C-alpha cells in the first residue's frame, strides 16, 4: 500500500510540475520573463506558492527546466536528421530534414530572448545558460562526428565542435530575424541555405576534398 501511495504522489507531483511549466511558458510569452512573478505563475496554473516551491526554488530554475525541454527537443531533431550511417550519407538531404522539423516557435523564442537578457546581467545565471547551450552543441557535434567518416566538413570550421558552434550560431541568427519579421517560411528557407553552406562546400553537394 505504501508503494502505491508513493506512486500516486509521484504521479501527482509530475503532473503539477508539468502544469506549472505550461502555465509559466504561457505567462512568460505574454508578459516577458522579467515581468512575471511567482504568484502570477501559480495563479495561471491554479496552484499555491507551496506547490511551486515544492518543484522549483526560483523562476530561474523553472526557466532552465523549460530550456532543457526545448534544448533536448532541438538536439533530438538535429541529431535525428544527421544520424544516417553508411557511404550514402547525404548532408544536403539531412539539412533539408533538419529545417523541415526544427522548432521555430515564436513564443518560445520570445521567452528565450527575454531570459538571455536576464542572464547577461547575472554571471551565475549566465554560466548556467552557457552550460545548457554547451550540451546542445555537444549533441550536434557528436552527430556530425558520426557523419565525418563519410562526408568531409569544410576545413575552415576546424572540427566538429566548430561546426556545431556554427550550426547553433546560424539558428540563433535566423530566429532573431524571425522575431522581427514573423515569417516562419522564410526563416526555414534561409536556415536551410545557411546550414548547407556551412556543412558542405555551399553548392548543395557534399565537399569531397
JSON list of C-alpha atoms in Angstrom, two decimals:
[
{"chain": "A", "resi": 1, "resn": "UNK", "atom": "CA", "xyz": [0.00, 0.00, 0.00]},
{"chain": "A", "resi": 2, "resn": "UNK", "atom": "CA", "xyz": [2.84, 2.39, 0.82]},
{"chain": "A", "resi": 3, "resn": "UNK", "atom": "CA", "xyz": [4.36, 1.83, -2.59]},
{"chain": "A", "resi": 4, "resn": "UNK", "atom": "CA", "xyz": [1.05, 2.52, -4.30]},
{"chain": "A", "resi": 5, "resn": "UNK", "atom": "CA", "xyz": [0.62, 5.71, -2.28]},
{"chain": "A", "resi": 6, "resn": "UNK", "atom": "CA", "xyz": [4.09, 6.85, -3.21]},
{"chain": "A", "resi": 7, "resn": "UNK", "atom": "CA", "xyz": [3.31, 6.18, -6.85]},
{"chain": "A", "resi": 8, "resn": "UNK", "atom": "CA", "xyz": [0.20, 8.33, -6.64]},
{"chain": "A", "resi": 9, "resn": "UNK", "atom": "CA", "xyz": [2.17, 11.15, -5.00]},
{"chain": "A", "resi": 10, "resn": "UNK", "atom": "CA", "xyz": [4.89, 10.89, -7.63]},
{"chain": "A", "resi": 11, "resn": "UNK", "atom": "CA", "xyz": [2.41, 10.99, -10.50]},
{"chain": "A", "resi": 12, "resn": "UNK", "atom": "CA", "xyz": [0.65, 13.96, -8.92]},
{"chain": "A", "resi": 13, "resn": "UNK", "atom": "CA", "xyz": [3.93, 15.80, -8.49]},
{"chain": "A", "resi": 14, "resn": "UNK", "atom": "CA", "xyz": [4.93, 15.11, -12.08]},
{"chain": "A", "resi": 15, "resn": "UNK", "atom": "CA", "xyz": [1.58, 16.45, -13.25]},
{"chain": "A", "resi": 16, "resn": "UNK", "atom": "CA", "xyz": [1.88, 19.51, -11.00]},
{"chain": "A", "resi": 17, "resn": "UNK", "atom": "CA", "xyz": [5.37, 20.24, -12.33]},
{"chain": "A", "resi": 18, "resn": "UNK", "atom": "CA", "xyz": [4.22, 19.87, -15.93]},
{"chain": "A", "resi": 19, "resn": "UNK", "atom": "CA", "xyz": [1.24, 22.18, -15.32]},
{"chain": "A", "resi": 20, "resn": "UNK", "atom": "CA", "xyz": [3.49, 24.80, -13.73]},
{"chain": "A", "resi": 21, "resn": "UNK", "atom": "CA", "xyz": [5.85, 24.64, -16.70]},
{"chain": "A", "resi": 22, "resn": "UNK", "atom": "CA", "xyz": [2.98, 25.00, -19.18]},
{"chain": "A", "resi": 23, "resn": "UNK", "atom": "CA", "xyz": [1.48, 27.92, -17.27]},
{"chain": "A", "resi": 24, "resn": "UNK", "atom": "CA", "xyz": [4.84, 29.64, -16.89]},
{"chain": "A", "resi": 25, "resn": "UNK", "atom": "CA", "xyz": [5.55, 29.34, -20.59]},
{"chain": "A", "resi": 26, "resn": "UNK", "atom": "CA", "xyz": [2.23, 31.00, -21.44]},
{"chain": "A", "resi": 27, "resn": "UNK", "atom": "CA", "xyz": [2.75, 33.81, -18.94]},
{"chain": "A", "resi": 28, "resn": "UNK", "atom": "CA", "xyz": [6.38, 34.36, -19.94]},
{"chain": "A", "resi": 29, "resn": "UNK", "atom": "CA", "xyz": [5.43, 34.55, -23.61]},
{"chain": "A", "resi": 30, "resn": "UNK", "atom": "CA", "xyz": [2.59, 37.01, -22.93]},
{"chain": "A", "resi": 31, "resn": "UNK", "atom": "CA", "xyz": [4.34, 39.37, -20.49]},
{"chain": "A", "resi": 32, "resn": "UNK", "atom": "CA", "xyz": [8.09, 38.77, -20.79]},
{"chain": "A", "resi": 33, "resn": "UNK", "atom": "CA", "xyz": [10.29, 36.78, -18.41]},
{"chain": "A", "resi": 34, "resn": "UNK", "atom": "CA", "xyz": [11.42, 39.79, -16.41]},
{"chain": "A", "resi": 35, "resn": "UNK", "atom": "CA", "xyz": [7.87, 40.99, -15.77]},
{"chain": "A", "resi": 36, "resn": "UNK", "atom": "CA", "xyz": [6.40, 37.82, -14.26]},
{"chain": "A", "resi": 37, "resn": "UNK", "atom": "CA", "xyz": [6.16, 36.90, -10.59]},
{"chain": "A", "resi": 38, "resn": "UNK", "atom": "CA", "xyz": [5.91, 33.51, -8.96]},
{"chain": "A", "resi": 39, "resn": "UNK", "atom": "CA", "xyz": [2.40, 34.45, -7.86]},
{"chain": "A", "resi": 40, "resn": "UNK", "atom": "CA", "xyz": [1.34, 35.01, -11.47]},
{"chain": "A", "resi": 41, "resn": "UNK", "atom": "CA", "xyz": [2.67, 31.61, -12.50]},
{"chain": "A", "resi": 42, "resn": "UNK", "atom": "CA", "xyz": [0.85, 29.96, -9.59]},
{"chain": "A", "resi": 43, "resn": "UNK", "atom": "CA", "xyz": [-2.38, 31.75, -10.44]},
{"chain": "A", "resi": 44, "resn": "UNK", "atom": "CA", "xyz": [-2.17, 30.74, -14.10]},
{"chain": "A", "resi": 45, "resn": "UNK", "atom": "CA", "xyz": [-1.52, 27.12, -13.13]},
{"chain": "A", "resi": 46, "resn": "UNK", "atom": "CA", "xyz": [-4.13, 27.07, -10.33]},
{"chain": "A", "resi": 47, "resn": "UNK", "atom": "CA", "xyz": [-1.63, 26.15, -7.61]},
{"chain": "A", "resi": 48, "resn": "UNK", "atom": "CA", "xyz": [-0.34, 27.66, -4.39]},
{"chain": "A", "resi": 49, "resn": "UNK", "atom": "CA", "xyz": [3.14, 29.04, -3.78]},
{"chain": "A", "resi": 50, "resn": "UNK", "atom": "CA", "xyz": [3.78, 25.89, -1.77]},
{"chain": "A", "resi": 51, "resn": "UNK", "atom": "CA", "xyz": [3.21, 23.78, -4.86]},
{"chain": "A", "resi": 52, "resn": "UNK", "atom": "CA", "xyz": [5.62, 25.99, -6.78]},
{"chain": "A", "resi": 53, "resn": "UNK", "atom": "CA", "xyz": [8.38, 25.75, -4.17]},
{"chain": "A", "resi": 54, "resn": "UNK", "atom": "CA", "xyz": [7.97, 22.01, -3.87]},
{"chain": "A", "resi": 55, "resn": "UNK", "atom": "CA", "xyz": [9.08, 21.82, -7.52]},
{"chain": "A", "resi": 56, "resn": "UNK", "atom": "CA", "xyz": [11.27, 24.87, -8.17]},
{"chain": "A", "resi": 57, "resn": "UNK", "atom": "CA", "xyz": [13.38, 27.13, -6.00]},
{"chain": "A", "resi": 58, "resn": "UNK", "atom": "CA", "xyz": [13.01, 30.16, -8.28]},
{"chain": "A", "resi": 59, "resn": "UNK", "atom": "CA", "xyz": [11.76, 31.39, -11.64]},
{"chain": "A", "resi": 60, "resn": "UNK", "atom": "CA", "xyz": [15.30, 30.91, -12.96]},
{"chain": "A", "resi": 61, "resn": "UNK", "atom": "CA", "xyz": [15.19, 27.22, -12.10]},
{"chain": "A", "resi": 62, "resn": "UNK", "atom": "CA", "xyz": [11.77, 26.92, -13.70]},
{"chain": "A", "resi": 63, "resn": "UNK", "atom": "CA", "xyz": [13.08, 28.58, -16.87]},
{"chain": "A", "resi": 64, "resn": "UNK", "atom": "CA", "xyz": [16.01, 26.17, -17.06]},
{"chain": "A", "resi": 65, "resn": "UNK", "atom": "CA", "xyz": [13.56, 23.28, -16.87]},
{"chain": "A", "resi": 66, "resn": "UNK", "atom": "CA", "xyz": [11.73, 24.83, -19.84]},
{"chain": "A", "resi": 67, "resn": "UNK", "atom": "CA", "xyz": [15.01, 25.45, -21.64]},
{"chain": "A", "resi": 68, "resn": "UNK", "atom": "CA", "xyz": [16.15, 21.88, -21.07]},
{"chain": "A", "resi": 69, "resn": "UNK", "atom": "CA", "xyz": [12.91, 20.56, -22.62]},
{"chain": "A", "resi": 70, "resn": "UNK", "atom": "CA", "xyz": [13.31, 22.76, -25.71]},
{"chain": "A", "resi": 71, "resn": "UNK", "atom": "CA", "xyz": [17.07, 22.14, -25.99]},
{"chain": "A", "resi": 72, "resn": "UNK", "atom": "CA", "xyz": [16.54, 18.38, -25.76]},
{"chain": "A", "resi": 73, "resn": "UNK", "atom": "CA", "xyz": [13.88, 18.60, -28.47]},
{"chain": "A", "resi": 74, "resn": "UNK", "atom": "CA", "xyz": [16.14, 20.63, -30.77]},
{"chain": "A", "resi": 75, "resn": "UNK", "atom": "CA", "xyz": [19.07, 18.27, -30.17]},
{"chain": "A", "resi": 76, "resn": "UNK", "atom": "CA", "xyz": [16.83, 15.30, -30.94]},
{"chain": "A", "resi": 77, "resn": "UNK", "atom": "CA", "xyz": [15.58, 16.94, -34.13]},
{"chain": "A", "resi": 78, "resn": "UNK", "atom": "CA", "xyz": [19.06, 17.83, -35.33]},
{"chain": "A", "resi": 79, "resn": "UNK", "atom": "CA", "xyz": [20.73, 14.59, -34.32]},
{"chain": "A", "resi": 80, "resn": "UNK", "atom": "CA", "xyz": [17.92, 12.54, -35.82]},
{"chain": "A", "resi": 81, "resn": "UNK", "atom": "CA", "xyz": [18.40, 14.26, -39.17]},
{"chain": "A", "resi": 82, "resn": "UNK", "atom": "CA", "xyz": [22.17, 13.76, -39.05]},
{"chain": "A", "resi": 83, "resn": "UNK", "atom": "CA", "xyz": [22.10, 10.19, -37.76]},
{"chain": "A", "resi": 84, "resn": "UNK", "atom": "CA", "xyz": [22.31, 8.43, -41.13]},
{"chain": "A", "resi": 85, "resn": "UNK", "atom": "CA", "xyz": [25.19, 5.99, -41.37]},
{"chain": "A", "resi": 86, "resn": "UNK", "atom": "CA", "xyz": [26.85, 4.42, -44.37]},
{"chain": "A", "resi": 87, "resn": "UNK", "atom": "CA", "xyz": [28.58, 5.62, -47.53]},
{"chain": "A", "resi": 88, "resn": "UNK", "atom": "CA", "xyz": [25.42, 7.17, -48.97]},
{"chain": "A", "resi": 89, "resn": "UNK", "atom": "CA", "xyz": [25.17, 9.85, -46.27]},
{"chain": "A", "resi": 90, "resn": "UNK", "atom": "CA", "xyz": [23.77, 12.99, -47.91]},
{"chain": "A", "resi": 91, "resn": "UNK", "atom": "CA", "xyz": [24.42, 16.14, -45.88]},
{"chain": "A", "resi": 92, "resn": "UNK", "atom": "CA", "xyz": [22.19, 18.45, -48.01]},
{"chain": "A", "resi": 93, "resn": "UNK", "atom": "CA", "xyz": [19.31, 15.96, -47.61]},
{"chain": "A", "resi": 94, "resn": "UNK", "atom": "CA", "xyz": [19.95, 15.85, -43.85]},
{"chain": "A", "resi": 95, "resn": "UNK", "atom": "CA", "xyz": [19.90, 19.66, -43.77]},
{"chain": "A", "resi": 96, "resn": "UNK", "atom": "CA", "xyz": [16.52, 19.53, -45.53]},
{"chain": "A", "resi": 97, "resn": "UNK", "atom": "CA", "xyz": [15.20, 17.23, -42.83]},
{"chain": "A", "resi": 98, "resn": "UNK", "atom": "CA", "xyz": [16.57, 19.42, -40.04]},
{"chain": "A", "resi": 99, "resn": "UNK", "atom": "CA", "xyz": [14.96, 22.58, -41.35]},
{"chain": "A", "resi": 100, "resn": "UNK", "atom": "CA", "xyz": [11.67, 20.83, -42.10]},
{"chain": "A", "resi": 101, "resn": "UNK", "atom": "CA", "xyz": [11.19, 19.71, -38.48]},
{"chain": "A", "resi": 102, "resn": "UNK", "atom": "CA", "xyz": [13.27, 22.14, -36.42]},
{"chain": "A", "resi": 103, "resn": "UNK", "atom": "CA", "xyz": [11.45, 24.00, -33.68]},
{"chain": "A", "resi": 104, "resn": "UNK", "atom": "CA", "xyz": [10.75, 27.58, -34.81]},
{"chain": "A", "resi": 105, "resn": "UNK", "atom": "CA", "xyz": [8.18, 28.61, -32.24]},
{"chain": "A", "resi": 106, "resn": "UNK", "atom": "CA", "xyz": [7.98, 32.38, -31.91]},
{"chain": "A", "resi": 107, "resn": "UNK", "atom": "CA", "xyz": [6.58, 32.34, -28.35]},
{"chain": "A", "resi": 108, "resn": "UNK", "atom": "CA", "xyz": [9.49, 30.19, -27.22]},
{"chain": "A", "resi": 109, "resn": "UNK", "atom": "CA", "xyz": [11.94, 32.50, -28.98]},
{"chain": "A", "resi": 110, "resn": "UNK", "atom": "CA", "xyz": [10.46, 35.48, -27.16]},
{"chain": "A", "resi": 111, "resn": "UNK", "atom": "CA", "xyz": [10.82, 33.73, -23.80]},
{"chain": "A", "resi": 112, "resn": "UNK", "atom": "CA", "xyz": [14.37, 32.59, -24.58]},
{"chain": "A", "resi": 113, "resn": "UNK", "atom": "CA", "xyz": [15.43, 36.07, -25.68]},
{"chain": "A", "resi": 114, "resn": "UNK", "atom": "CA", "xyz": [13.98, 37.65, -22.53]},
{"chain": "A", "resi": 115, "resn": "UNK", "atom": "CA", "xyz": [15.89, 35.18, -20.42]},
{"chain": "A", "resi": 116, "resn": "UNK", "atom": "CA", "xyz": [19.10, 35.74, -22.38]},
{"chain": "A", "resi": 117, "resn": "UNK", "atom": "CA", "xyz": [18.98, 39.44, -21.46]},
{"chain": "A", "resi": 118, "resn": "UNK", "atom": "CA", "xyz": [18.26, 38.48, -17.85]},
{"chain": "A", "resi": 119, "resn": "UNK", "atom": "CA", "xyz": [21.20, 36.05, -17.81]},
{"chain": "A", "resi": 120, "resn": "UNK", "atom": "CA", "xyz": [23.55, 38.61, -19.35]},
{"chain": "A", "resi": 121, "resn": "UNK", "atom": "CA", "xyz": [23.12, 40.72, -16.20]},
{"chain": "A", "resi": 122, "resn": "UNK", "atom": "CA", "xyz": [23.79, 37.86, -13.78]},
{"chain": "A", "resi": 123, "resn": "UNK", "atom": "CA", "xyz": [27.09, 35.92, -14.01]},
{"chain": "A", "resi": 124, "resn": "UNK", "atom": "CA", "xyz": [25.76, 32.85, -12.17]},
{"chain": "A", "resi": 125, "resn": "UNK", "atom": "CA", "xyz": [22.70, 32.62, -14.42]},
{"chain": "A", "resi": 126, "resn": "UNK", "atom": "CA", "xyz": [24.86, 33.23, -17.48]},
{"chain": "A", "resi": 127, "resn": "UNK", "atom": "CA", "xyz": [27.15, 30.34, -16.53]},
{"chain": "A", "resi": 128, "resn": "UNK", "atom": "CA", "xyz": [24.18, 28.01, -16.18]},
{"chain": "A", "resi": 129, "resn": "UNK", "atom": "CA", "xyz": [22.80, 29.08, -19.55]},
{"chain": "A", "resi": 130, "resn": "UNK", "atom": "CA", "xyz": [26.19, 28.58, -21.18]},
{"chain": "A", "resi": 131, "resn": "UNK", "atom": "CA", "xyz": [26.33, 25.06, -19.74]},
{"chain": "A", "resi": 132, "resn": "UNK", "atom": "CA", "xyz": [22.92, 24.24, -21.22]},
{"chain": "A", "resi": 133, "resn": "UNK", "atom": "CA", "xyz": [23.96, 25.64, -24.61]},
{"chain": "A", "resi": 134, "resn": "UNK", "atom": "CA", "xyz": [27.19, 23.64, -24.46]},
{"chain": "A", "resi": 135, "resn": "UNK", "atom": "CA", "xyz": [25.23, 20.42, -24.02]},
{"chain": "A", "resi": 136, "resn": "UNK", "atom": "CA", "xyz": [23.16, 21.25, -27.09]},
{"chain": "A", "resi": 137, "resn": "UNK", "atom": "CA", "xyz": [26.32, 21.92, -29.11]},
{"chain": "A", "resi": 138, "resn": "UNK", "atom": "CA", "xyz": [27.85, 18.67, -27.91]},
{"chain": "A", "resi": 139, "resn": "UNK", "atom": "CA", "xyz": [24.83, 16.67, -29.06]},
{"chain": "A", "resi": 140, "resn": "UNK", "atom": "CA", "xyz": [25.14, 18.24, -32.51]},
{"chain": "A", "resi": 141, "resn": "UNK", "atom": "CA", "xyz": [28.92, 17.74, -32.58]},
{"chain": "A", "resi": 142, "resn": "UNK", "atom": "CA", "xyz": [28.51, 14.06, -31.68]},
{"chain": "A", "resi": 143, "resn": "UNK", "atom": "CA", "xyz": [26.20, 13.51, -34.66]},
{"chain": "A", "resi": 144, "resn": "UNK", "atom": "CA", "xyz": [28.45, 15.47, -37.01]},
{"chain": "A", "resi": 145, "resn": "UNK", "atom": "CA", "xyz": [31.33, 13.31, -35.80]},
{"chain": "A", "resi": 146, "resn": "UNK", "atom": "CA", "xyz": [29.45, 10.19, -36.88]},
{"chain": "A", "resi": 147, "resn": "UNK", "atom": "CA", "xyz": [28.95, 11.69, -40.32]},
{"chain": "A", "resi": 148, "resn": "UNK", "atom": "CA", "xyz": [32.53, 12.85, -40.75]},
{"chain": "A", "resi": 149, "resn": "UNK", "atom": "CA", "xyz": [33.81, 9.50, -41.90]},
{"chain": "A", "resi": 150, "resn": "UNK", "atom": "CA", "xyz": [31.57, 9.70, -44.97]},
{"chain": "A", "resi": 151, "resn": "UNK", "atom": "CA", "xyz": [31.26, 13.45, -45.63]},
{"chain": "A", "resi": 152, "resn": "UNK", "atom": "CA", "xyz": [34.04, 15.96, -45.09]},
{"chain": "A", "resi": 153, "resn": "UNK", "atom": "CA", "xyz": [33.19, 19.15, -43.24]},
{"chain": "A", "resi": 154, "resn": "UNK", "atom": "CA", "xyz": [34.66, 22.39, -44.62]},
{"chain": "A", "resi": 155, "resn": "UNK", "atom": "CA", "xyz": [38.14, 22.77, -43.15]},
{"chain": "A", "resi": 156, "resn": "UNK", "atom": "CA", "xyz": [37.50, 26.40, -42.20]},
{"chain": "A", "resi": 157, "resn": "UNK", "atom": "CA", "xyz": [35.23, 25.17, -39.37]},
{"chain": "A", "resi": 158, "resn": "UNK", "atom": "CA", "xyz": [38.18, 23.36, -37.79]},
{"chain": "A", "resi": 159, "resn": "UNK", "atom": "CA", "xyz": [36.45, 20.33, -36.28]},
{"chain": "A", "resi": 160, "resn": "UNK", "atom": "CA", "xyz": [33.03, 19.01, -35.32]},
{"chain": "A", "resi": 161, "resn": "UNK", "atom": "CA", "xyz": [32.85, 21.33, -32.31]},
{"chain": "A", "resi": 162, "resn": "UNK", "atom": "CA", "xyz": [33.48, 24.30, -34.59]},
{"chain": "A", "resi": 163, "resn": "UNK", "atom": "CA", "xyz": [30.81, 23.04, -36.96]},
{"chain": "A", "resi": 164, "resn": "UNK", "atom": "CA", "xyz": [28.33, 22.61, -34.10]},
{"chain": "A", "resi": 165, "resn": "UNK", "atom": "CA", "xyz": [29.02, 26.18, -32.96]},
{"chain": "A", "resi": 166, "resn": "UNK", "atom": "CA", "xyz": [28.36, 27.37, -36.49]},
{"chain": "A", "resi": 167, "resn": "UNK", "atom": "CA", "xyz": [25.07, 25.46, -36.64]},
{"chain": "A", "resi": 168, "resn": "UNK", "atom": "CA", "xyz": [23.89, 26.98, -33.35]},
{"chain": "A", "resi": 169, "resn": "UNK", "atom": "CA", "xyz": [25.00, 30.46, -34.45]},
{"chain": "A", "resi": 170, "resn": "UNK", "atom": "CA", "xyz": [23.05, 30.09, -37.70]},
{"chain": "A", "resi": 171, "resn": "UNK", "atom": "CA", "xyz": [19.97, 29.01, -35.76]},
{"chain": "A", "resi": 172, "resn": "UNK", "atom": "CA", "xyz": [20.36, 31.96, -33.37]},
{"chain": "A", "resi": 173, "resn": "UNK", "atom": "CA", "xyz": [20.71, 34.43, -36.24]},
{"chain": "A", "resi": 174, "resn": "UNK", "atom": "CA", "xyz": [17.75, 33.13, -38.21]},
{"chain": "A", "resi": 175, "resn": "UNK", "atom": "CA", "xyz": [15.50, 33.02, -35.16]},
{"chain": "A", "resi": 176, "resn": "UNK", "atom": "CA", "xyz": [16.41, 36.61, -34.26]},
{"chain": "A", "resi": 177, "resn": "UNK", "atom": "CA", "xyz": [15.20, 37.68, -37.70]},
{"chain": "A", "resi": 178, "resn": "UNK", "atom": "CA", "xyz": [12.07, 35.57, -37.20]},
{"chain": "A", "resi": 179, "resn": "UNK", "atom": "CA", "xyz": [11.24, 37.50, -34.04]},
{"chain": "A", "resi": 180, "resn": "UNK", "atom": "CA", "xyz": [11.13, 40.70, -36.08]},
{"chain": "A", "resi": 181, "resn": "UNK", "atom": "CA", "xyz": [9.53, 39.69, -39.38]},
{"chain": "A", "resi": 182, "resn": "UNK", "atom": "CA", "xyz": [7.38, 36.76, -38.11]},
{"chain": "A", "resi": 183, "resn": "UNK", "atom": "CA", "xyz": [7.99, 34.93, -41.40]},
{"chain": "A", "resi": 184, "resn": "UNK", "atom": "CA", "xyz": [8.47, 31.25, -40.48]},
{"chain": "A", "resi": 185, "resn": "UNK", "atom": "CA", "xyz": [8.53, 30.07, -44.09]},
{"chain": "A", "resi": 186, "resn": "UNK", "atom": "CA", "xyz": [11.35, 32.46, -44.96]},
{"chain": "A", "resi": 187, "resn": "UNK", "atom": "CA", "xyz": [13.20, 31.55, -41.76]},
{"chain": "A", "resi": 188, "resn": "UNK", "atom": "CA", "xyz": [13.18, 27.85, -42.72]},
{"chain": "A", "resi": 189, "resn": "UNK", "atom": "CA", "xyz": [14.38, 28.60, -46.24]},
{"chain": "A", "resi": 190, "resn": "UNK", "atom": "CA", "xyz": [17.16, 30.88, -45.01]},
{"chain": "A", "resi": 191, "resn": "UNK", "atom": "CA", "xyz": [18.27, 28.41, -42.33]},
{"chain": "A", "resi": 192, "resn": "UNK", "atom": "CA", "xyz": [18.43, 25.69, -45.00]},
{"chain": "A", "resi": 193, "resn": "UNK", "atom": "CA", "xyz": [20.69, 27.87, -47.16]},
{"chain": "A", "resi": 194, "resn": "UNK", "atom": "CA", "xyz": [22.95, 28.74, -44.23]},
{"chain": "A", "resi": 195, "resn": "UNK", "atom": "CA", "xyz": [23.34, 25.17, -43.00]},
{"chain": "A", "resi": 196, "resn": "UNK", "atom": "CA", "xyz": [24.00, 23.87, -46.49]},
{"chain": "A", "resi": 197, "resn": "UNK", "atom": "CA", "xyz": [26.72, 26.49, -46.94]},
{"chain": "A", "resi": 198, "resn": "UNK", "atom": "CA", "xyz": [28.21, 25.73, -43.53]},
{"chain": "A", "resi": 199, "resn": "UNK", "atom": "CA", "xyz": [28.24, 21.94, -43.68]},
{"chain": "A", "resi": 200, "resn": "UNK", "atom": "CA", "xyz": [29.12, 21.41, -47.35]},
{"chain": "A", "resi": 201, "resn": "UNK", "atom": "CA", "xyz": [31.04, 23.31, -49.99]},
{"chain": "A", "resi": 202, "resn": "UNK", "atom": "CA", "xyz": [27.99, 25.55, -50.32]},
{"chain": "A", "resi": 203, "resn": "UNK", "atom": "CA", "xyz": [26.80, 24.20, -53.65]},
{"chain": "A", "resi": 204, "resn": "UNK", "atom": "CA", "xyz": [24.30, 21.74, -52.23]},
{"chain": "A", "resi": 205, "resn": "UNK", "atom": "CA", "xyz": [26.57, 18.74, -52.65]},
{"chain": "A", "resi": 206, "resn": "UNK", "atom": "CA", "xyz": [28.94, 17.31, -50.04]},
{"chain": "A", "resi": 207, "resn": "UNK", "atom": "CA", "xyz": [32.54, 18.51, -50.14]},
{"chain": "A", "resi": 208, "resn": "UNK", "atom": "CA", "xyz": [34.66, 15.53, -51.14]},
{"chain": "A", "resi": 209, "resn": "UNK", "atom": "CA", "xyz": [38.05, 17.27, -50.95]}
]
